[in-house]
Short mmCIF file of C-alpha atoms in Angstrom, two decimals:
data_model
loop_
_atom_site.label_atom_id
_atom_site.label_comp_id
_atom_site.label_asym_id
_atom_site.label_seq_id
_atom_site.Cartn_x
_atom_site.Cartn_y
_atom_site.Cartn_z
CA MET A 1 47.23 -5.24 -9.95
CA LYS A 2 47.27 -1.60 -9.04
CA ASN A 3 45.23 -0.52 -12.17
CA LEU A 4 42.61 -3.35 -11.30
CA THR A 5 42.35 -2.03 -7.99
CA LEU A 6 41.93 1.57 -9.10
CA ILE A 7 39.19 0.66 -11.54
CA ALA A 8 37.41 -1.35 -8.88
CA CYS A 9 37.49 1.81 -6.67
CA ILE A 10 36.25 3.94 -9.28
CA PHE A 11 33.33 1.55 -10.21
CA PHE A 12 32.06 1.38 -6.65
CA MET A 13 32.37 5.11 -6.17
CA LEU A 14 30.29 5.50 -9.35
CA LEU A 15 27.76 2.89 -8.20
CA GLY A 16 27.42 4.50 -4.69
CA ASN A 17 26.79 7.83 -6.54
CA VAL A 18 23.99 6.39 -8.63
CA TYR A 19 22.27 5.05 -5.48
CA ALA A 20 22.82 8.25 -3.66
CA GLN A 21 21.12 10.16 -6.21
CA GLN A 22 18.26 7.64 -6.72
CA GLU A 23 17.74 7.27 -2.92
CA LYS A 24 14.39 8.99 -2.77
CA GLY A 25 11.35 7.08 -3.72
CA ILE A 26 11.58 3.45 -4.89
CA ILE A 27 15.08 2.33 -5.50
CA GLY A 28 16.80 -0.60 -7.23
CA ALA A 29 19.66 -1.05 -9.63
CA ASN A 30 16.99 -2.05 -12.02
CA ASN A 31 13.33 -1.74 -12.29
CA TRP A 32 12.20 -4.36 -9.89
CA LEU A 33 8.51 -4.08 -11.28
CA PHE A 34 9.72 -6.09 -14.34
CA ASN A 35 8.37 -9.74 -15.14
CA TRP A 36 5.86 -10.14 -12.18
CA THR A 37 3.65 -7.11 -12.39
CA ASP A 38 0.88 -6.43 -14.93
CA PHE A 39 -0.51 -3.05 -15.58
CA GLN A 40 -2.85 -4.15 -18.11
CA PRO A 41 -4.62 -7.03 -16.32
CA ASN A 42 -7.90 -6.80 -18.19
CA GLN A 43 -6.34 -8.14 -21.30
CA GLN A 44 -5.49 -11.37 -19.66
CA ASP A 45 -7.48 -14.71 -20.13
CA TYR A 46 -6.63 -17.47 -17.84
CA GLY A 47 -9.24 -19.90 -19.17
CA GLU A 48 -12.02 -21.63 -17.46
CA PRO A 49 -11.55 -22.95 -13.85
CA THR A 50 -10.82 -26.68 -13.40
CA GLN A 51 -11.11 -26.89 -9.62
CA ILE A 52 -13.33 -25.32 -7.13
CA LEU A 53 -12.58 -23.88 -3.49
CA ALA A 54 -15.60 -23.69 -1.15
CA GLY A 55 -16.42 -23.65 2.44
CA ASN A 56 -13.78 -24.58 4.79
CA ILE A 57 -10.26 -26.06 4.11
CA THR A 58 -9.76 -28.28 7.23
CA GLU A 59 -6.66 -30.24 6.09
CA ASP A 60 -3.32 -29.25 4.70
CA THR A 61 -3.79 -28.35 0.98
CA LYS A 62 -1.57 -27.39 -1.99
CA LEU A 63 -2.76 -25.56 -5.16
CA THR A 64 -1.09 -26.41 -8.33
CA LYS A 65 -0.10 -24.46 -11.33
CA ARG A 66 -1.58 -26.96 -13.58
CA ASP A 67 -5.02 -26.11 -12.50
CA VAL A 68 -7.12 -22.97 -12.53
CA TYR A 69 -9.14 -22.50 -9.20
CA LEU A 70 -12.55 -20.77 -8.56
CA LEU A 71 -13.09 -19.23 -5.21
CA LEU A 72 -16.87 -20.02 -4.54
CA GLY A 73 -18.28 -17.96 -1.57
CA ASN A 74 -16.31 -17.33 1.56
CA VAL A 75 -13.55 -19.74 1.79
CA PHE A 76 -11.87 -20.32 5.18
CA VAL A 77 -8.62 -22.03 5.85
CA LYS A 78 -9.12 -23.34 9.26
CA ASP A 79 -6.96 -23.19 12.61
CA SER A 80 -3.70 -25.03 12.24
CA VAL A 81 -3.95 -25.83 8.57
CA THR A 82 -1.45 -24.74 5.83
CA LEU A 83 -2.48 -23.91 2.32
CA THR A 84 0.41 -23.83 -0.10
CA ILE A 85 0.02 -22.22 -3.58
CA GLU A 86 2.69 -23.17 -6.21
CA PRO A 87 4.14 -20.28 -8.38
CA GLY A 88 2.27 -19.62 -11.34
CA THR A 89 -0.98 -20.65 -9.84
CA VAL A 90 -4.32 -18.66 -10.89
CA ILE A 91 -7.19 -18.41 -8.49
CA LEU A 92 -10.36 -16.66 -9.82
CA GLY A 93 -12.78 -15.04 -7.44
CA ASP A 94 -16.27 -15.82 -8.36
CA TYR A 95 -18.34 -12.76 -9.26
CA LYS A 96 -21.92 -14.18 -8.61
CA THR A 97 -20.88 -15.55 -5.01
CA LYS A 98 -18.42 -12.86 -4.26
CA GLY A 99 -15.61 -15.48 -3.54
CA SER A 100 -13.14 -14.55 -0.92
CA LEU A 101 -10.10 -16.49 0.89
CA THR A 102 -9.60 -16.00 4.57
CA ILE A 103 -6.51 -17.33 6.32
CA SER A 104 -7.77 -17.85 9.83
CA ARG A 105 -5.81 -17.24 13.03
CA ASN A 106 -3.08 -19.91 13.52
CA ALA A 107 -3.64 -21.02 10.04
CA THR A 108 -0.73 -20.59 7.37
CA LEU A 109 -0.55 -19.39 3.83
CA ILE A 110 2.45 -20.27 1.82
CA ALA A 111 1.92 -18.14 -1.47
CA ASP A 112 5.67 -18.12 -2.62
CA GLY A 113 5.59 -17.10 -6.19
CA LEU A 114 8.65 -16.07 -8.41
CA ASP A 115 9.38 -13.01 -10.29
CA THR A 116 8.96 -15.00 -13.65
CA ASP A 117 5.94 -16.98 -12.17
CA PRO A 118 3.66 -14.94 -9.87
CA ILE A 119 0.67 -16.11 -8.21
CA ILE A 120 -2.44 -14.48 -9.46
CA PHE A 121 -5.82 -13.77 -7.70
CA THR A 122 -8.26 -12.10 -10.12
CA SER A 123 -12.02 -11.77 -11.44
CA ASN A 124 -13.76 -14.91 -13.33
CA LYS A 125 -15.55 -12.28 -15.42
CA THR A 126 -14.64 -11.81 -19.04
CA VAL A 127 -14.73 -7.89 -18.70
CA LYS A 128 -13.44 -7.22 -15.21
CA ARG A 129 -14.19 -4.44 -13.06
CA PRO A 130 -13.14 -3.28 -9.58
CA GLY A 131 -15.21 -5.00 -6.79
CA ASP A 132 -15.89 -8.18 -8.97
CA TRP A 133 -15.07 -10.53 -5.86
CA GLY A 134 -14.20 -10.09 -2.31
CA GLY A 135 -10.35 -10.40 -1.54
CA LEU A 136 -7.92 -11.83 0.56
CA ILE A 137 -7.72 -11.69 4.35
CA VAL A 138 -5.08 -12.95 6.59
CA LEU A 139 -5.46 -13.15 10.37
CA GLY A 140 -2.87 -13.66 12.99
CA ASP A 141 -2.41 -13.50 16.69
CA ALA A 142 -0.17 -10.27 17.03
CA PRO A 143 -1.52 -7.59 19.15
CA SER A 144 -3.94 -4.71 18.32
CA ASN A 145 -5.20 -1.75 20.50
CA LYS A 146 -8.78 -3.16 20.41
CA PHE A 147 -10.55 -4.31 23.57
CA GLY A 148 -10.13 -8.18 23.69
CA ASN A 149 -9.74 -9.68 20.26
CA GLY A 150 -10.81 -8.24 17.01
CA SER A 151 -13.03 -9.71 14.25
CA VAL A 152 -13.59 -9.31 10.66
CA ALA A 153 -17.11 -10.93 10.67
CA ASN A 154 -18.58 -7.89 9.44
CA PHE A 155 -17.13 -8.53 5.95
CA TYR A 156 -19.15 -11.62 5.40
CA THR A 157 -22.91 -12.31 4.82
CA GLN A 158 -24.94 -15.53 5.83
CA LEU A 159 -22.02 -16.80 8.10
CA ASP A 160 -22.79 -20.01 9.92
CA VAL A 161 -22.34 -19.79 13.82
CA SER A 162 -19.66 -22.26 13.78
CA THR A 163 -17.64 -20.04 11.41
CA TYR A 164 -17.51 -17.07 13.47
CA THR A 165 -14.36 -18.23 15.36
CA ASN A 166 -12.62 -18.20 12.06
CA THR A 167 -12.96 -14.49 11.63
CA ASN A 168 -11.09 -13.48 15.06
CA PHE A 169 -7.68 -11.89 15.21
CA GLY A 170 -5.16 -10.56 17.73
CA GLY A 171 -3.33 -11.87 20.63
CA ASP A 172 0.03 -11.36 22.34
CA ASN A 173 2.36 -12.76 19.74
CA SER A 174 4.06 -9.83 18.04
CA LYS A 175 6.33 -12.26 16.19
CA ASN A 176 3.39 -14.21 14.71
CA ASN A 177 4.11 -16.11 11.52
CA SER A 178 1.17 -16.35 9.12
CA GLY A 179 3.38 -17.64 6.34
CA ILE A 180 4.46 -16.38 2.90
CA LEU A 181 3.00 -13.81 0.31
CA ARG A 182 5.78 -13.13 -2.06
CA TYR A 183 5.20 -12.15 -5.99
CA VAL A 184 1.53 -12.18 -5.78
CA ARG A 185 -0.81 -10.10 -7.74
CA ILE A 186 -4.57 -9.37 -6.48
CA GLU A 187 -6.71 -7.89 -9.21
CA TYR A 188 -10.42 -6.52 -9.33
CA ALA A 189 -11.08 -7.32 -5.73
CA GLY A 190 -13.05 -5.26 -3.11
CA ASN A 191 -16.61 -6.40 -3.33
CA ARG A 192 -19.23 -4.10 -1.53
CA ILE A 193 -20.40 -5.50 1.77
CA LYS A 194 -23.67 -5.41 3.77
CA ASN A 195 -22.64 -2.34 6.00
CA GLY A 196 -21.89 -0.26 3.00
CA GLY A 197 -18.11 -0.62 3.17
CA TYR A 198 -15.95 -2.87 0.83
CA PHE A 199 -13.65 -5.67 0.90
CA ASN A 200 -9.86 -4.76 0.56
CA GLY A 201 -7.60 -6.20 -1.86
CA LEU A 202 -5.46 -7.42 1.12
CA LEU A 203 -6.38 -7.18 4.74
CA LEU A 204 -3.61 -8.22 7.22
CA ALA A 205 -5.26 -8.18 10.81
CA GLY A 206 -3.08 -9.30 13.62
CA ILE A 207 -0.04 -10.10 11.51
CA GLY A 208 3.29 -10.52 13.34
CA SER A 209 6.94 -9.66 12.21
CA LYS A 210 7.93 -13.25 11.01
CA THR A 211 5.23 -13.25 8.25
CA ILE A 212 6.99 -12.54 4.78
CA LEU A 213 5.34 -9.93 2.74
CA GLU A 214 7.34 -9.03 -0.36
CA ASN A 215 6.38 -7.97 -3.85
CA ILE A 216 2.77 -7.98 -3.77
CA MET A 217 0.69 -6.14 -6.49
CA ILE A 218 -2.87 -4.99 -5.96
CA SER A 219 -4.61 -3.47 -9.02
CA TYR A 220 -8.09 -1.85 -9.61
CA SER A 221 -9.54 -2.64 -6.10
CA ALA A 222 -12.87 -1.15 -5.17
CA GLY A 223 -11.96 -1.18 -1.52
CA ASN A 224 -8.38 -0.19 -0.05
CA SER A 225 -5.56 -1.89 -1.80
CA PHE A 226 -3.58 -2.90 1.45
CA GLU A 227 -5.30 -2.53 4.92
CA VAL A 228 -3.42 -3.33 8.12
CA TRP A 229 -5.19 -3.74 11.59
CA GLY A 230 -2.82 -4.10 14.45
CA GLY A 231 0.11 -6.42 14.33
CA GLU A 232 3.83 -5.67 13.37
CA PRO A 233 4.07 -6.47 9.69
CA ASN A 234 7.11 -5.64 7.47
CA LEU A 235 5.89 -4.80 3.97
CA ASN A 236 8.63 -4.61 1.17
CA ASN A 237 8.14 -3.80 -2.49
CA MET A 238 4.27 -3.29 -2.37
CA VAL A 239 2.52 -2.02 -5.51
CA SER A 240 -0.86 -0.49 -5.42
CA TYR A 241 -2.37 0.49 -8.87
CA LYS A 242 -5.39 2.52 -9.63
CA SER A 243 -7.43 1.80 -6.42
CA ASN A 244 -10.79 3.25 -6.04
CA ALA A 245 -10.05 3.65 -2.20
CA ASP A 246 -6.85 4.06 -0.10
CA ASP A 247 -3.78 2.51 -1.36
CA PHE A 248 -2.15 1.70 2.09
CA LYS A 249 -4.26 2.02 5.35
CA PHE A 250 -2.96 1.61 8.77
CA SER A 251 -4.99 1.35 11.90
CA PHE A 252 -5.86 -0.38 15.38
CA GLY A 253 -2.47 0.05 16.80
CA ALA A 254 -0.49 -1.33 13.86
CA GLN A 255 3.31 -1.28 14.40
CA ALA A 256 4.12 -1.45 10.74
CA LYS A 257 6.96 -0.86 8.42
CA LEU A 258 6.25 -0.11 4.66
CA LEU A 259 9.57 -0.11 2.48
CA ASN A 260 10.34 0.70 -1.15
CA SER A 261 6.81 0.56 -2.38
CA ILE A 262 4.73 2.46 -4.72
CA ALA A 263 1.07 3.74 -5.21
CA ILE A 264 0.01 4.91 -8.68
CA ARG A 265 -3.40 6.71 -8.56
CA SER A 266 -5.72 7.97 -11.22
CA PRO A 267 -7.97 10.83 -10.66
CA TYR A 268 -10.60 9.34 -12.82
CA ILE A 269 -10.83 6.21 -10.75
CA SER A 270 -10.57 7.37 -7.15
CA SER A 271 -13.66 7.29 -4.91
CA SER A 272 -15.16 10.75 -4.26
CA ASP A 273 -15.01 9.68 -0.42
CA GLY A 274 -11.40 11.16 -0.07
CA ALA A 275 -9.24 8.22 -1.12
CA ARG A 276 -5.56 8.67 -0.27
CA SER A 277 -2.12 6.91 -0.96
CA LEU A 278 -1.24 6.43 2.74
CA HIS A 279 -3.79 6.84 5.56
CA VAL A 280 -2.53 6.53 9.19
CA SER A 281 -4.92 6.31 12.12
CA SER A 282 -5.46 4.17 15.40
CA TYR A 283 -9.11 3.79 15.24
CA ASP A 284 -12.39 4.54 13.57
CA LYS A 285 -14.26 5.25 16.74
CA LYS A 286 -12.51 5.92 20.20
CA GLU A 287 -14.93 3.60 22.03
CA GLU A 288 -13.48 0.73 19.99
CA VAL A 289 -9.84 0.72 21.43
CA ASP A 290 -7.93 0.48 24.52
CA PHE A 291 -5.82 3.56 25.01
CA SER A 292 -3.33 1.76 27.29
CA LYS A 293 -2.14 -0.18 24.42
CA LYS A 294 0.14 1.32 21.58
CA VAL A 295 -1.19 3.80 19.12
CA THR A 296 -0.71 3.13 15.43
CA LYS A 297 3.05 3.77 14.22
CA VAL A 298 4.09 3.40 10.54
CA ILE A 299 7.91 3.65 9.61
CA ALA A 300 7.83 4.13 5.79
CA LYS A 301 11.00 4.62 3.72
CA ASN A 302 11.60 4.86 -0.05
CA LEU A 303 7.88 5.29 -1.02
CA THR A 304 6.79 6.72 -4.32
CA LEU A 305 3.26 8.23 -4.21
CA VAL A 306 2.07 9.34 -7.67
CA ASN A 307 -0.95 10.76 -9.00
CA ASP A 308 -1.02 10.02 -12.57
CA SER A 309 -3.09 12.86 -13.98
CA GLU A 310 -2.37 14.36 -17.62
CA ASN A 311 -3.68 17.92 -16.42
CA LEU A 312 -3.36 18.26 -12.67
CA LYS A 313 -4.40 21.87 -12.56
CA ALA A 314 -7.74 20.95 -14.37
CA ASP A 315 -8.35 17.93 -12.34
CA VAL A 316 -7.81 19.75 -8.99
CA GLU A 317 -10.28 22.47 -10.00
CA LYS A 318 -12.77 19.69 -10.73
CA GLY A 319 -12.18 18.23 -7.22
CA LEU A 320 -10.62 14.87 -8.53
CA VAL A 321 -7.42 15.24 -6.79
CA LYS A 322 -7.10 14.80 -2.88
CA GLU A 323 -4.01 14.63 -0.46
CA ALA A 324 -1.58 11.85 -0.71
CA VAL A 325 -1.03 11.33 2.95
CA TYR A 326 -3.50 11.63 5.89
CA VAL A 327 -2.60 11.34 9.48
CA ALA A 328 -5.33 11.18 12.21
CA GLU A 329 -4.85 12.19 15.87
CA ASN A 330 -3.11 9.83 18.29
CA ALA A 331 -1.20 8.06 15.49
CA GLU A 332 2.66 8.36 14.51
CA LEU A 333 4.35 8.26 11.04
CA ASP A 334 7.98 8.53 10.11
CA LEU A 335 8.20 9.13 6.33
CA ASN A 336 11.81 9.28 4.97
CA LYS A 337 13.30 9.28 1.48
CA SER A 338 10.05 9.25 -0.45
CA VAL A 339 8.51 11.10 -3.18
CA ILE A 340 4.97 12.64 -3.20
CA SER A 341 3.96 13.65 -6.74
CA GLY A 342 0.74 15.44 -8.00
CA PHE A 343 -1.55 15.75 -5.01
CA ASN A 344 -3.88 18.32 -3.55
CA PRO A 345 -2.00 18.92 -1.09
CA ALA A 346 0.68 16.46 -0.36
CA VAL A 347 -0.24 15.84 3.18
CA LEU A 348 -3.14 16.62 5.52
CA PHE A 349 -3.40 16.23 9.29
CA GLU A 350 -6.64 15.58 10.99
CA GLU A 351 -8.23 18.88 12.45
CA LYS A 352 -7.95 17.45 16.03
CA ILE A 353 -4.17 17.56 15.86
CA ARG A 354 -2.65 20.44 17.72
CA VAL A 355 0.38 21.99 16.13
CA ASN A 356 3.02 21.77 18.80
CA GLN A 357 6.42 20.24 19.21
CA GLU A 358 5.25 16.90 21.03
CA ASN A 359 2.91 16.20 18.22
CA LEU A 360 5.07 17.12 15.32
CA GLU A 361 7.90 15.09 16.71
CA LYS A 362 5.56 12.06 16.34
CA ILE A 363 4.88 12.80 12.48
CA LYS A 364 8.10 13.07 10.65
CA PHE A 365 8.98 13.88 7.09
CA THR A 366 12.76 13.91 6.27
CA ASP A 367 14.71 13.84 3.12
CA MET A 368 11.60 14.15 1.14
CA TYR A 369 10.86 15.12 -2.43
CA PHE A 370 7.46 17.17 -2.79
CA HIS A 371 6.77 17.27 -6.56
CA ASN A 372 4.03 19.12 -8.51
CA CYS A 373 1.76 19.20 -5.48
CA ASN A 374 -0.96 21.82 -4.91
CA GLY A 375 0.36 22.84 -1.44
CA ASN A 376 2.62 20.70 0.85
CA ILE A 377 1.49 20.12 4.45
CA PHE A 378 -1.78 21.35 5.99
CA ILE A 379 -4.16 20.85 8.79
CA GLU A 380 -7.56 19.75 7.89
CA TYR A 381 -9.99 22.67 7.06
CA ASN A 382 -7.13 25.28 7.84
CA SER A 383 -5.60 26.99 4.83
CA ASN A 384 -2.98 28.59 7.00
CA ASN A 385 -0.04 26.46 7.38
CA GLU A 386 2.65 28.76 8.42
CA ASP A 387 3.58 26.80 11.53
CA LEU A 388 3.84 23.71 9.49
CA GLU A 389 6.02 25.41 6.86
CA ASN A 390 8.38 26.64 9.53
CA TRP A 391 8.76 23.25 11.16
CA TYR A 392 9.02 20.92 8.12
CA GLY A 393 10.60 23.57 5.99
CA ASP A 394 13.83 23.68 8.31
CA SER A 395 16.92 22.68 6.49
CA ALA A 396 17.77 20.18 9.07
CA PHE A 397 14.81 18.03 7.50
CA LEU A 398 16.41 18.01 4.08
CA ASN A 399 13.13 18.29 2.35
CA VAL A 400 13.19 19.07 -1.37
CA TYR A 401 10.39 20.95 -3.33
CA SER A 402 9.95 21.04 -7.05
CA LYS A 403 7.69 21.43 -10.08
CA SER A 404 8.45 19.71 -13.28
CA SER A 405 7.06 17.22 -15.81
CA ASN A 406 7.04 13.61 -14.88
CA SER A 407 8.91 12.77 -17.85
CA GLU A 408 11.73 14.81 -16.65
CA THR A 409 11.41 13.43 -13.11
CA PHE A 410 10.94 9.64 -13.50
CA ILE A 411 13.02 7.37 -15.59
CA ASN A 412 9.86 6.09 -17.80
CA SER A 413 6.60 7.05 -16.22
CA ASP A 414 4.77 6.94 -19.73
CA ASN A 415 5.31 3.46 -20.57
CA LYS A 416 1.84 2.06 -19.89
CA LYS A 417 2.81 -1.56 -20.01
CA LEU A 418 5.85 -1.35 -17.52
CA PRO A 419 6.37 2.07 -16.12
CA ASP A 420 9.51 3.08 -14.21
CA PHE A 421 8.93 5.41 -11.40
CA ARG A 422 12.42 5.51 -10.27
CA LEU A 423 13.93 9.17 -10.14
CA ARG A 424 16.27 10.07 -12.78
CA ILE A 425 19.94 10.39 -11.95
CA ASN A 426 20.86 13.73 -11.10
CA LYS A 427 17.34 15.01 -10.73
CA ILE A 428 17.67 15.85 -7.16
CA LYS A 429 20.44 17.77 -6.06
CA ALA A 430 21.96 17.85 -2.50
CA SER A 431 21.05 21.48 -2.22
CA GLN A 432 17.69 22.26 -0.79
CA THR A 433 15.05 24.51 -2.45
CA GLN A 434 13.07 27.02 -0.40
CA TYR A 435 10.08 25.57 1.22
CA ALA A 436 7.10 26.45 -0.91
CA SER A 437 3.39 26.65 0.02
CA GLU A 438 2.39 28.28 -3.13
CA LYS A 439 -0.62 26.65 -5.02
CA ILE A 440 -0.55 25.34 -8.43
CA ILE A 441 -3.71 26.96 -9.10
CA ASP A 442 -3.56 30.76 -9.25
#
């Protein structure tokens, strides 16, 4: 019995040591991307649609795995209606009519897939491209910082007047429950809209804390992969893969948590408009929002933000690589135990942010691993980051800085079919290297 007890103690000590050494970036005893993700979605053929979804869904509806569905134009799930989607169901966004699916405020989406049988939203084209169809929009009645209620009406063209009520979001219910999105893939979304912007892969507006958002992968979106307007959502195990625009964007007073999630970017796909992995702001225009309400605050932990570049120095010189994280004025970010690898620089603050203790206490970077970045933390349009170096380089923040190959840093980042971006065991030591501001480019 004593031997069994001793063996058990040693086992749990070793297990705890493994997690301690892998605690930065995405974590898990196994690669949790296995089974449900697809890093080569253009090779899939789901066949021809057997059912059409169009117009308004006005009664409780269930989509089944045995059928393939075509989203024709703008489809709305109306107030008080529940749309249930079985695991393994495939929904094709129509290219010609720029299909989209909107879950209206007070409606419910139950898209509860399985790791072995995910739910898939993708393009109906044979040769798929980013922006082939619209995307998925979920609206709730949690608060935002907008005056009155918000609307997403600008995403649609030729809306009937009676449909405008289906595009509103926001209210006072911070615990709003819009349903479940779990083990879901959204591919090739982000159609261009009339005002020059784009649909997002997934737009969450006014979504409350009771909504379940887990294991969602968005690939090749022409717009932002994940965009959050207001609300208090909790996002766990999110994957953004080769987005043209931002991977994760939070705005309009969102009080959000983003946990154990990854963004994998490519310098050859990203928009020239300055796409980032993580963008935190409280508004686009000040006149849009009520400053008596909460500013955007994002708590993020165990993120891995990777720019997958074969020659980072050359891509930086060509202007193809931007910052990983952008924080605007009047917004708050608490980023902890995360990895930022291969960006130019790692973090950029909007030029309007004054570098003082009050502001820097609202923008936290602790226990971080900055890897292969062309500089670390800067103010926009200002190459002098001495004050930021002194602040975030303090040993109390436990930030680590390194330059090495991805193959040495991540378990299996070169696997095109199923990459593993967990950190290698023993890669990060407890000791902290000196804060460095030197550039990759001489």
